[in-house]
Coordinates of C-alpha atoms in Angstrom, one line a residue:
M74 CA 29.7 11.4 -9.7
S75 CA 28.4 14.5 -8.0
S76 CA 28.6 15.1 -4.2
R77 CA 24.8 14.7 -3.9
V78 CA 24.9 11.3 -5.6
L79 CA 27.8 10.3 -3.3
V80 CA 25.8 11.3 -0.3
I81 CA 22.8 9.3 -1.4
V82 CA 24.9 6.2 -2.2
G83 CA 26.6 6.5 1.1
I84 CA 23.4 6.8 3.0
M85 CA 21.9 3.9 1.1
V86 CA 24.9 1.7 2.0
V87 CA 24.5 2.5 5.7
Y88 CA 20.8 1.8 5.5
L89 CA 21.4 -1.6 3.8
I90 CA 23.8 -2.5 6.5
I91 CA 21.2 -1.6 9.1
M92 CA 18.6 -3.7 7.2
L93 CA 21.0 -6.7 7.2
I94 CA 21.5 -6.4 10.9
I95 CA 17.8 -6.2 11.5
G96 CA 17.2 -9.1 9.1
I97 CA 19.6 -11.3 11.0
R98 CA 17.9 -10.4 14.3
G99 CA 14.5 -10.9 12.8
R100 CA 15.2 -14.5 11.9
K101 CA 14.3 -15.5 15.5
Y102 CA 10.8 -14.2 14.8
S103 CA 10.4 -16.2 11.6
A104 CA 10.9 -19.7 12.8
S105 CA 7.7 -20.9 11.1
N106 CA 5.9 -19.8 8.0
K107 CA 3.1 -18.4 10.2
D108 CA 5.7 -16.4 12.2
V109 CA 7.0 -14.9 9.0
M110 CA 3.5 -13.6 8.2
T111 CA 2.7 -12.4 11.8
A112 CA 6.0 -11.4 13.4
A113 CA 5.4 -14.2 15.9
G114 CA 2.8 -12.0 17.7
Q115 CA 5.6 -9.5 18.8
G116 CA 3.9 -6.3 17.5
T117 CA 4.3 -3.5 20.0
M118 CA 2.7 -0.1 19.6
L119 CA 5.9 1.4 18.1
L120 CA 6.4 -1.4 15.6
V121 CA 2.8 -1.5 14.4
V122 CA 2.4 2.3 14.1
G123 CA 5.7 2.5 12.2
S124 CA 4.6 -0.3 9.9
Y125 CA 1.3 1.4 9.1
L126 CA 3.2 4.6 8.3
G127 CA 5.7 2.7 6.2
S128 CA 3.0 1.6 3.8
H129 CA 2.4 5.1 2.7
L130 CA 5.2 7.4 3.6
G131 CA 8.1 7.5 1.1
N132 CA 6.1 6.3 -1.9
G133 CA 2.4 7.1 -2.3
V134 CA 2.2 10.0 0.1
V135 CA 5.7 11.5 -0.5
V136 CA 6.6 10.8 -4.1
G137 CA 2.9 10.6 -5.2
G138 CA 2.0 13.6 -3.1
A139 CA 4.8 15.7 -4.7
Q140 CA 3.7 14.6 -8.2
N141 CA 0.2 15.6 -7.4
G142 CA 1.4 18.9 -5.9
A143 CA 3.2 19.7 -9.1
M144 CA 0.1 18.9 -11.2
Y145 CA -2.7 20.2 -9.1
G146 CA -1.3 22.4 -6.3
I147 CA -2.6 22.1 -2.8
G148 CA -5.4 19.9 -3.9
G149 CA -2.9 17.1 -4.5
L150 CA -3.2 16.3 -0.8
W151 CA -6.4 14.3 -1.3
Y152 CA -4.5 11.1 -2.1
G153 CA -2.7 11.3 1.2
A154 CA -5.9 12.2 3.0
G155 CA -7.5 9.0 1.5
S156 CA -4.6 7.0 2.8
A157 CA -5.1 8.5 6.3
F158 CA -8.8 7.8 6.4
S159 CA -8.2 4.2 5.2
Y160 CA -6.6 3.5 8.6
L161 CA -9.2 5.4 10.6
L162 CA -11.9 3.5 8.9
F163 CA -10.2 0.2 9.5
A164 CA -9.7 1.1 13.2
V165 CA -13.4 1.9 13.7
V166 CA -14.9 -0.9 11.7
L167 CA -12.6 -3.9 11.8
A168 CA -9.5 -3.7 14.0
K169 CA -11.1 -5.3 17.2
L170 CA -12.8 -8.0 15.2
I171 CA -9.7 -9.0 13.2
Y172 CA -7.6 -9.2 16.4
K173 CA -10.1 -11.4 18.2
K174 CA -10.8 -13.7 15.3
G175 CA -7.1 -13.9 14.1
Y176 CA -8.0 -13.4 10.4
L177 CA -4.7 -13.4 8.5
T178 CA -6.1 -12.8 5.0
L179 CA -9.4 -11.9 3.4
P180 CA -10.1 -15.5 2.3
D181 CA -10.0 -16.5 6.0
I182 CA -13.1 -14.5 6.5
L183 CA -14.8 -15.8 3.4
A184 CA -14.0 -19.5 4.2
E185 CA -15.5 -19.1 7.7
H186 CA -18.7 -17.5 6.6
Y187 CA -19.4 -19.0 3.2
G188 CA -17.8 -22.4 3.8
D189 CA -16.6 -22.8 0.2
K190 CA -13.4 -22.7 -1.7
V191 CA -14.5 -20.7 -4.8
T192 CA -14.9 -17.3 -3.0
A193 CA -11.6 -17.7 -1.1
V194 CA -9.7 -18.5 -4.3
L195 CA -11.3 -15.7 -6.2
I196 CA -10.3 -13.1 -3.6
A197 CA -6.8 -14.7 -3.1
V198 CA -6.1 -14.4 -6.8
L199 CA -7.5 -10.8 -7.0
H200 CA -5.6 -9.7 -3.9
C201 CA -2.4 -11.3 -5.0
G202 CA -2.7 -9.5 -8.4
A203 CA -3.4 -6.2 -6.7
M204 CA -0.4 -6.6 -4.5
I205 CA 1.8 -7.2 -7.6
G206 CA 0.4 -4.0 -9.1
M207 CA 1.1 -2.0 -5.9
I208 CA 4.6 -3.4 -5.7
A209 CA 5.1 -2.2 -9.3
G210 CA 3.9 1.2 -8.1
Q211 CA 6.6 1.3 -5.4
I212 CA 9.3 0.1 -7.8
I213 CA 8.5 3.1 -10.1
A214 CA 10.0 5.4 -7.5
G215 CA 13.3 3.5 -7.6
K216 CA 13.2 3.4 -11.4
L217 CA 12.6 7.2 -11.6
L218 CA 15.5 8.0 -9.3
F219 CA 17.9 6.0 -11.3
E220 CA 16.7 7.6 -14.5
Y221 CA 17.1 11.0 -13.0
I222 CA 20.7 10.5 -12.0
G223 CA 21.5 9.2 -15.5
L224 CA 21.4 5.5 -14.8
P225 CA 19.1 3.0 -16.6
G226 CA 15.7 2.8 -14.9
T227 CA 15.6 -1.0 -15.5
L228 CA 18.7 -1.3 -13.4
G229 CA 17.1 0.6 -10.6
A230 CA 14.0 -1.6 -10.7
M231 CA 16.2 -4.7 -10.7
I232 CA 18.3 -3.6 -7.8
T233 CA 15.2 -2.6 -5.8
L234 CA 13.6 -5.9 -6.5
L235 CA 16.7 -8.0 -5.6
I236 CA 17.1 -6.3 -2.2
V237 CA 13.4 -6.6 -1.4
I238 CA 13.3 -10.3 -2.2
C239 CA 16.4 -11.1 -0.2
Y240 CA 15.3 -9.1 2.9
C241 CA 11.7 -10.4 2.7
A242 CA 12.8 -14.0 2.7
M243 CA 15.2 -13.4 5.6
S244 CA 13.3 -11.4 8.2
G245 CA 9.6 -11.7 7.6
L246 CA 7.0 -9.2 9.0
W247 CA 9.0 -8.4 12.2
G248 CA 12.0 -7.1 10.1
V249 CA 9.6 -5.2 7.8
M250 CA 8.0 -3.4 10.8
M251 CA 11.3 -2.6 12.4
T252 CA 12.8 -1.0 9.3
D253 CA 9.6 0.9 8.8
V254 CA 10.0 2.5 12.2
I255 CA 13.5 3.7 11.4
Q256 CA 12.9 5.1 7.9
T257 CA 9.5 6.7 8.6
S258 CA 11.0 8.4 11.6
V259 CA 13.7 9.9 9.4
I260 CA 11.2 10.8 6.6
L261 CA 9.0 12.6 9.0
V262 CA 11.8 14.6 10.5
V263 CA 13.6 15.4 7.2
T264 CA 10.3 16.4 5.5
V265 CA 9.5 18.9 8.2
V266 CA 13.1 20.2 8.1
S267 CA 12.8 20.5 4.3
I268 CA 9.7 22.7 4.6
F269 CA 11.5 25.0 7.0
W270 CA 14.4 25.1 4.6
I271 CA 12.0 26.1 1.7
M272 CA 10.5 28.8 4.0
S273 CA 14.0 30.1 4.9
Q274 CA 14.8 30.5 1.2
G275 CA 11.7 32.6 0.5
G276 CA 10.1 29.6 -1.3
F277 CA 6.6 30.3 -0.2
D278 CA 6.7 33.9 -1.4
M279 CA 8.1 32.8 -4.7
M280 CA 5.4 30.1 -5.1
S281 CA 2.6 32.6 -4.4
S282 CA 4.0 34.9 -7.1
V283 CA 4.6 32.3 -9.8
L284 CA 2.0 29.7 -9.4
P285 CA -1.6 30.3 -10.6
A286 CA -4.4 30.9 -8.1
S287 CA -5.8 27.5 -8.8
S288 CA -2.8 25.9 -7.2
Y289 CA -4.2 27.1 -3.8
E290 CA -7.7 25.7 -4.3
L291 CA -8.5 22.7 -2.1
V292 CA -10.5 21.1 -4.9
P293 CA -9.0 22.3 -8.2
F294 CA -10.4 19.5 -10.3
D295 CA -13.7 17.9 -11.1
A296 CA -15.6 15.6 -8.7
E297 CA -14.6 12.5 -10.5
T298 CA -10.9 13.2 -10.1
M299 CA -11.4 14.0 -6.5
I300 CA -13.2 10.7 -5.9
M301 CA -10.5 8.8 -7.8
M302 CA -7.8 10.3 -5.6
F303 CA -9.5 9.9 -2.3
G304 CA -12.1 7.2 -2.5
P305 CA -10.4 4.0 -3.6
G306 CA -7.5 4.4 -1.2
M307 CA -9.8 5.1 1.7
L308 CA -12.1 2.1 1.0
Y309 CA -9.1 -0.1 0.6
G310 CA -8.5 0.2 4.3
L311 CA -11.4 -2.2 4.9
I312 CA -9.8 -5.0 2.9
S313 CA -6.1 -4.4 3.3
A314 CA -4.4 -7.7 4.1
L315 CA -1.4 -5.8 5.3
S316 CA -3.6 -4.2 8.0
Y317 CA -5.0 -7.7 8.9
Q318 CA -1.4 -9.1 9.3
R319 CA -0.3 -6.2 11.4
T320 CA -3.4 -6.6 13.6
V321 CA -2.8 -10.3 14.1
S322 CA 0.8 -9.5 15.0
C323 CA -0.1 -7.2 17.9
K324 CA 0.7 -8.3 21.4
E325 CA -2.4 -6.6 22.9
E326 CA -5.9 -5.6 21.7
K327 CA -5.2 -2.0 22.7
T328 CA -2.3 -1.9 20.2
A329 CA -4.5 -3.4 17.5
R330 CA -7.2 -0.8 18.0
L331 CA -5.1 2.4 18.5
A332 CA -2.2 1.8 16.1
P333 CA -4.1 2.5 12.9
V334 CA -5.7 5.6 14.6
I335 CA -2.3 7.1 15.5
A336 CA -0.9 6.3 12.1
G337 CA -3.9 7.8 10.3
V338 CA -3.8 11.0 12.3
I339 CA 0.0 11.4 11.6
I340 CA -0.5 10.8 7.9
L341 CA -3.4 13.3 7.8
G342 CA -1.3 16.0 9.2
F343 CA 1.7 15.1 7.1
A344 CA 0.0 14.7 3.7
V345 CA 0.3 18.4 2.8
L346 CA 4.1 18.6 3.2
P347 CA 5.2 16.6 0.1
V348 CA 2.5 18.5 -1.9
L349 CA 4.2 21.8 -0.9
I350 CA 7.6 20.4 -2.0
G351 CA 6.0 19.5 -5.4
M352 CA 4.5 23.0 -5.7
Y353 CA 7.9 24.5 -4.9
G354 CA 9.4 22.3 -7.7
R355 CA 6.8 23.4 -10.1
A356 CA 7.4 27.1 -9.3
L357 CA 11.1 26.6 -10.0
W358 CA 10.8 24.4 -13.1
P359 CA 7.4 25.0 -14.8
E360 CA 8.2 22.6 -17.6
A361 CA 9.7 19.7 -15.5
E362 CA 8.0 16.4 -15.6
A363 CA 5.7 15.8 -12.5
G364 CA 7.0 12.3 -12.1
T365 CA 10.5 13.4 -11.3
I366 CA 9.8 16.7 -9.7
I367 CA 10.6 15.6 -6.1
F368 CA 14.0 14.2 -7.1
K369 CA 14.8 17.4 -9.0
V370 CA 14.1 19.5 -5.9
L371 CA 16.0 17.2 -3.6
M372 CA 19.0 16.7 -5.8
E373 CA 19.4 20.2 -7.4
Q374 CA 17.9 22.5 -4.8
F375 CA 18.3 21.1 -1.3
P376 CA 21.6 20.9 0.6
P377 CA 23.4 17.6 -0.2
V378 CA 22.9 16.0 3.2
L379 CA 19.2 17.0 3.5
G380 CA 18.4 15.9 -0.1
G381 CA 20.5 12.8 0.2
L382 CA 18.8 11.7 3.4
M383 CA 15.3 12.3 1.9
V384 CA 16.0 10.4 -1.3
A385 CA 17.7 7.5 0.5
C386 CA 14.8 7.2 2.9
I387 CA 12.2 7.3 0.0
C388 CA 14.1 4.4 -1.6
A389 CA 14.3 2.6 1.7
A390 CA 10.6 3.1 2.3
V391 CA 9.8 1.8 -1.2
M392 CA 11.8 -1.4 -0.4
S393 CA 10.1 -1.9 2.9
T394 CA 6.6 -1.3 1.5
C395 CA 7.3 -3.9 -1.2
D396 CA 8.4 -6.3 1.6
G397 CA 5.1 -6.1 3.3
Q398 CA 3.1 -6.4 0.0
L399 CA 5.2 -9.4 -1.0
L400 CA 4.4 -11.0 2.3
A401 CA 0.7 -10.3 1.9
G402 CA 0.7 -11.8 -1.6
S403 CA 2.7 -14.8 -0.6
A404 CA 0.2 -15.4 2.2
N405 CA -2.6 -15.5 -0.4
I406 CA -0.7 -18.2 -2.4
V407 CA 0.5 -20.3 0.5
N408 CA -2.3 -19.9 3.1
D409 CA -5.3 -19.4 0.8
I410 CA -4.6 -21.4 -2.3
Y411 CA -2.1 -24.1 -1.3
L412 CA -3.3 -24.9 2.2
K413 CA -7.0 -24.3 1.7
V414 CA -7.4 -25.8 -1.7
I415 CA -4.4 -27.8 -3.0
N416 CA -3.1 -29.5 0.2
P417 CA -5.2 -28.9 3.3
D418 CA -3.0 -31.3 5.3
G419 CA 0.3 -29.5 4.5
H420 CA 0.6 -27.4 7.6
S421 CA 3.2 -29.6 9.2
D422 CA 5.7 -29.4 6.4
E423 CA 7.5 -26.1 7.3
K424 CA 10.3 -26.6 4.9
K425 CA 8.0 -27.0 1.9
L426 CA 5.9 -24.0 3.1
T427 CA 8.9 -21.8 3.4
R428 CA 10.2 -22.9 0.0
L429 CA 6.8 -22.2 -1.6
T430 CA 6.7 -18.7 0.1
T431 CA 10.2 -17.9 -1.3
I432 CA 9.2 -19.0 -4.8
S433 CA 6.0 -17.0 -4.6
T434 CA 7.9 -14.0 -3.5
V435 CA 10.4 -14.2 -6.4
V436 CA 7.7 -14.7 -9.1
M437 CA 5.5 -11.9 -7.8
G438 CA 8.5 -9.6 -7.6
I439 CA 9.6 -10.3 -11.2
I440 CA 6.1 -9.7 -12.5
A441 CA 5.8 -6.4 -10.6
M442 CA 9.2 -5.2 -12.0
L443 CA 8.1 -5.9 -15.5
I444 CA 4.8 -4.0 -14.9
S445 CA 6.8 -1.0 -13.4
L446 CA 8.7 -0.6 -16.6
S447 CA 5.5 0.4 -18.4
F448 CA 4.5 3.2 -16.0
T449 CA 6.0 6.6 -15.0
M450 CA 3.3 7.8 -12.5
M451 CA 2.6 5.7 -9.4
V452 CA -0.6 7.2 -8.1
P453 CA -2.8 6.2 -11.1
L454 CA -1.4 2.7 -10.9
L455 CA -2.0 2.5 -7.2
S456 CA -5.6 3.9 -7.6
L457 CA -6.3 1.3 -10.3
C458 CA -5.2 -1.5 -8.0
Y459 CA -7.3 -0.1 -5.2
S460 CA -10.3 0.2 -7.5
L461 CA -10.0 -3.4 -8.8
L462 CA -9.6 -4.9 -5.3
N463 CA -12.4 -2.8 -3.9
S464 CA -14.8 -3.7 -6.7
G465 CA -14.2 -7.4 -6.3
A466 CA -13.7 -7.8 -2.6
L467 CA -15.3 -5.1 -0.6
V468 CA -18.9 -6.1 -1.0
M469 CA -18.4 -9.8 -0.4
V470 CA -16.0 -9.3 2.6
M471 CA -18.2 -6.7 4.3
G472 CA -21.3 -8.8 3.5
A473 CA -19.7 -11.9 5.1
I474 CA -18.9 -10.0 8.3
F475 CA -22.0 -7.9 8.7
W476 CA -24.9 -9.6 6.9
K477 CA -26.0 -13.0 8.0
K478 CA -28.2 -13.6 4.9
S479 CA -25.3 -13.2 2.5
T480 CA -24.5 -16.3 0.4
K481 CA -21.6 -17.6 -1.6
E482 CA -23.6 -17.3 -4.8
G483 CA -24.3 -13.6 -4.0
A484 CA -20.6 -13.1 -3.2
I485 CA -19.5 -14.6 -6.5
A486 CA -22.0 -12.6 -8.4
S487 CA -20.8 -9.4 -6.8
F488 CA -17.2 -10.3 -7.6
V489 CA -18.0 -10.9 -11.3
V490 CA -20.0 -7.7 -11.7
G491 CA -17.6 -5.4 -9.8
V492 CA -14.4 -6.7 -11.4
G493 CA -16.0 -7.0 -14.8
L494 CA -17.2 -3.4 -14.9
T495 CA -13.8 -2.1 -13.6
L496 CA -11.9 -4.0 -16.3
L497 CA -14.4 -3.1 -19.1
N498 CA -14.0 0.6 -18.2
Y499 CA -10.2 0.4 -17.9
F500 CA -9.9 -1.2 -21.4
H501 CA -12.4 1.4 -22.8
V502 CA -15.0 -1.1 -23.8
I503 CA -17.5 1.0 -21.8
T504 CA -17.2 4.4 -20.2
L505 CA -18.4 4.8 -16.6
P506 CA -18.7 8.0 -14.6
Y507 CA -16.8 7.9 -11.3
A508 CA -15.3 4.6 -12.4
S509 CA -13.0 4.3 -9.4
V510 CA -16.0 3.6 -7.1
L511 CA -19.2 3.3 -9.2
P512 CA -18.8 -0.5 -9.8
L513 CA -19.4 -1.0 -6.1
V514 CA -23.0 0.0 -6.5
P515 CA -24.2 -2.6 -9.0
A516 CA -21.9 -5.2 -7.2
A517 CA -23.8 -4.5 -4.0
I518 CA -27.2 -4.6 -5.6
V519 CA -26.4 -7.9 -7.3
F520 CA -25.0 -9.2 -4.0
V521 CA -28.2 -8.5 -2.2
I522 CA -30.5 -9.8 -4.9
V523 CA -28.6 -13.1 -5.5
S524 CA -28.1 -13.7 -1.8
L525 CA -31.9 -13.4 -1.1
M526 CA -32.6 -15.7 -4.1
T527 CA -30.2 -18.4 -2.9
Q528 CA -31.1 -18.6 0.8
P529 CA -30.8 -22.1 2.3
K530 CA -34.2 -23.6 2.6
E531 CA -34.2 -23.9 6.3
Q532 CA -33.1 -20.2 6.7
A533 CA -35.7 -19.1 4.1
A534 CA -38.4 -20.9 5.9
V535 CA -37.6 -18.9 9.1

């Protein structure tokens, strides 16, 4: 085993010990099933900002950013920019409302406005499925690392999943947020140090002499690719259940409003750095696969401690992001399907709710792992999940919040049209231009028309 691999293993062992300690401490903030989902309302500015950062740093923005940098050059930063703007959009449009209303999940909004179970169940199932796909996207990073160092990718996926499930069941949202703070702090520092190291090695001069001029174009691809990278991730900010949970966990309204702004600004400034690492790797190894380019740079080019820290933190961030997404998916199953539909009187049975949350977590994790084995690139998978969730949920949720004349019939119709068009395009039954966002347009049109046609008689008379 090489010195670099030993460093990585050593750092991961230390990190897992820290996770265990935090998990034990976090048990006091997970006394009930609701506390597991909301950190018992103990979200400080540091914890919540760190949690926002943890959802993107280390996986989508770092690993995905480096992949995009290797493929597109500097234009690869658009995915990270979309992630940043998703938080800014959420802060401006929804943060205050979510905090005041205490909405834990998307179906909470739908149940209050539409007053039916169908819309809530549709969104709960869609959101849970999207969370599974996003978890699979995170697991890909762990799988790729294991494959790169010569170990079976399936083993990497299984180990990642096992750690995530155990930790998620033990510490809840408080533990997820606390570990996010630690690993994102290290990722930010190590990434900046990495850029300075590349600079000290003459890396930028080498990149400018080797890479084509298109690598330095801000938009080196067509408009459809640009929208696919930027649009779905940004719009997802309005319907991210993780953001809802973090907001409900906040101690103060000020934290709920400012935390996503601070996180968005940090990500916006950070997004270009992993892209530069990917470009550096492409300049060194023109024929290397984009999917593993960042690991190649970190493990073959960087000093062992620097590369080891970065790789370990990426894997740690993958695990912690999966934790949050598993909690969000479990909330859909327990809060939105079991308690709203199957057993509305089951709130008092904490043991049963905890057991159901654990079972949901395990099943979701296994499905996500199986999906991850079929993919090598995480950004396309994440973009697909964002597109599916946006096409089915965005119109009906925003309509429920901002349009008094919206009806459950209009919401269901928009769901069917949006999700249907997205799936038909994905399976090549039809071909849509700008398919990552276009289904929102007919979904919105149908939503308005059907809602106006199905107004309650007393309201229509007015």
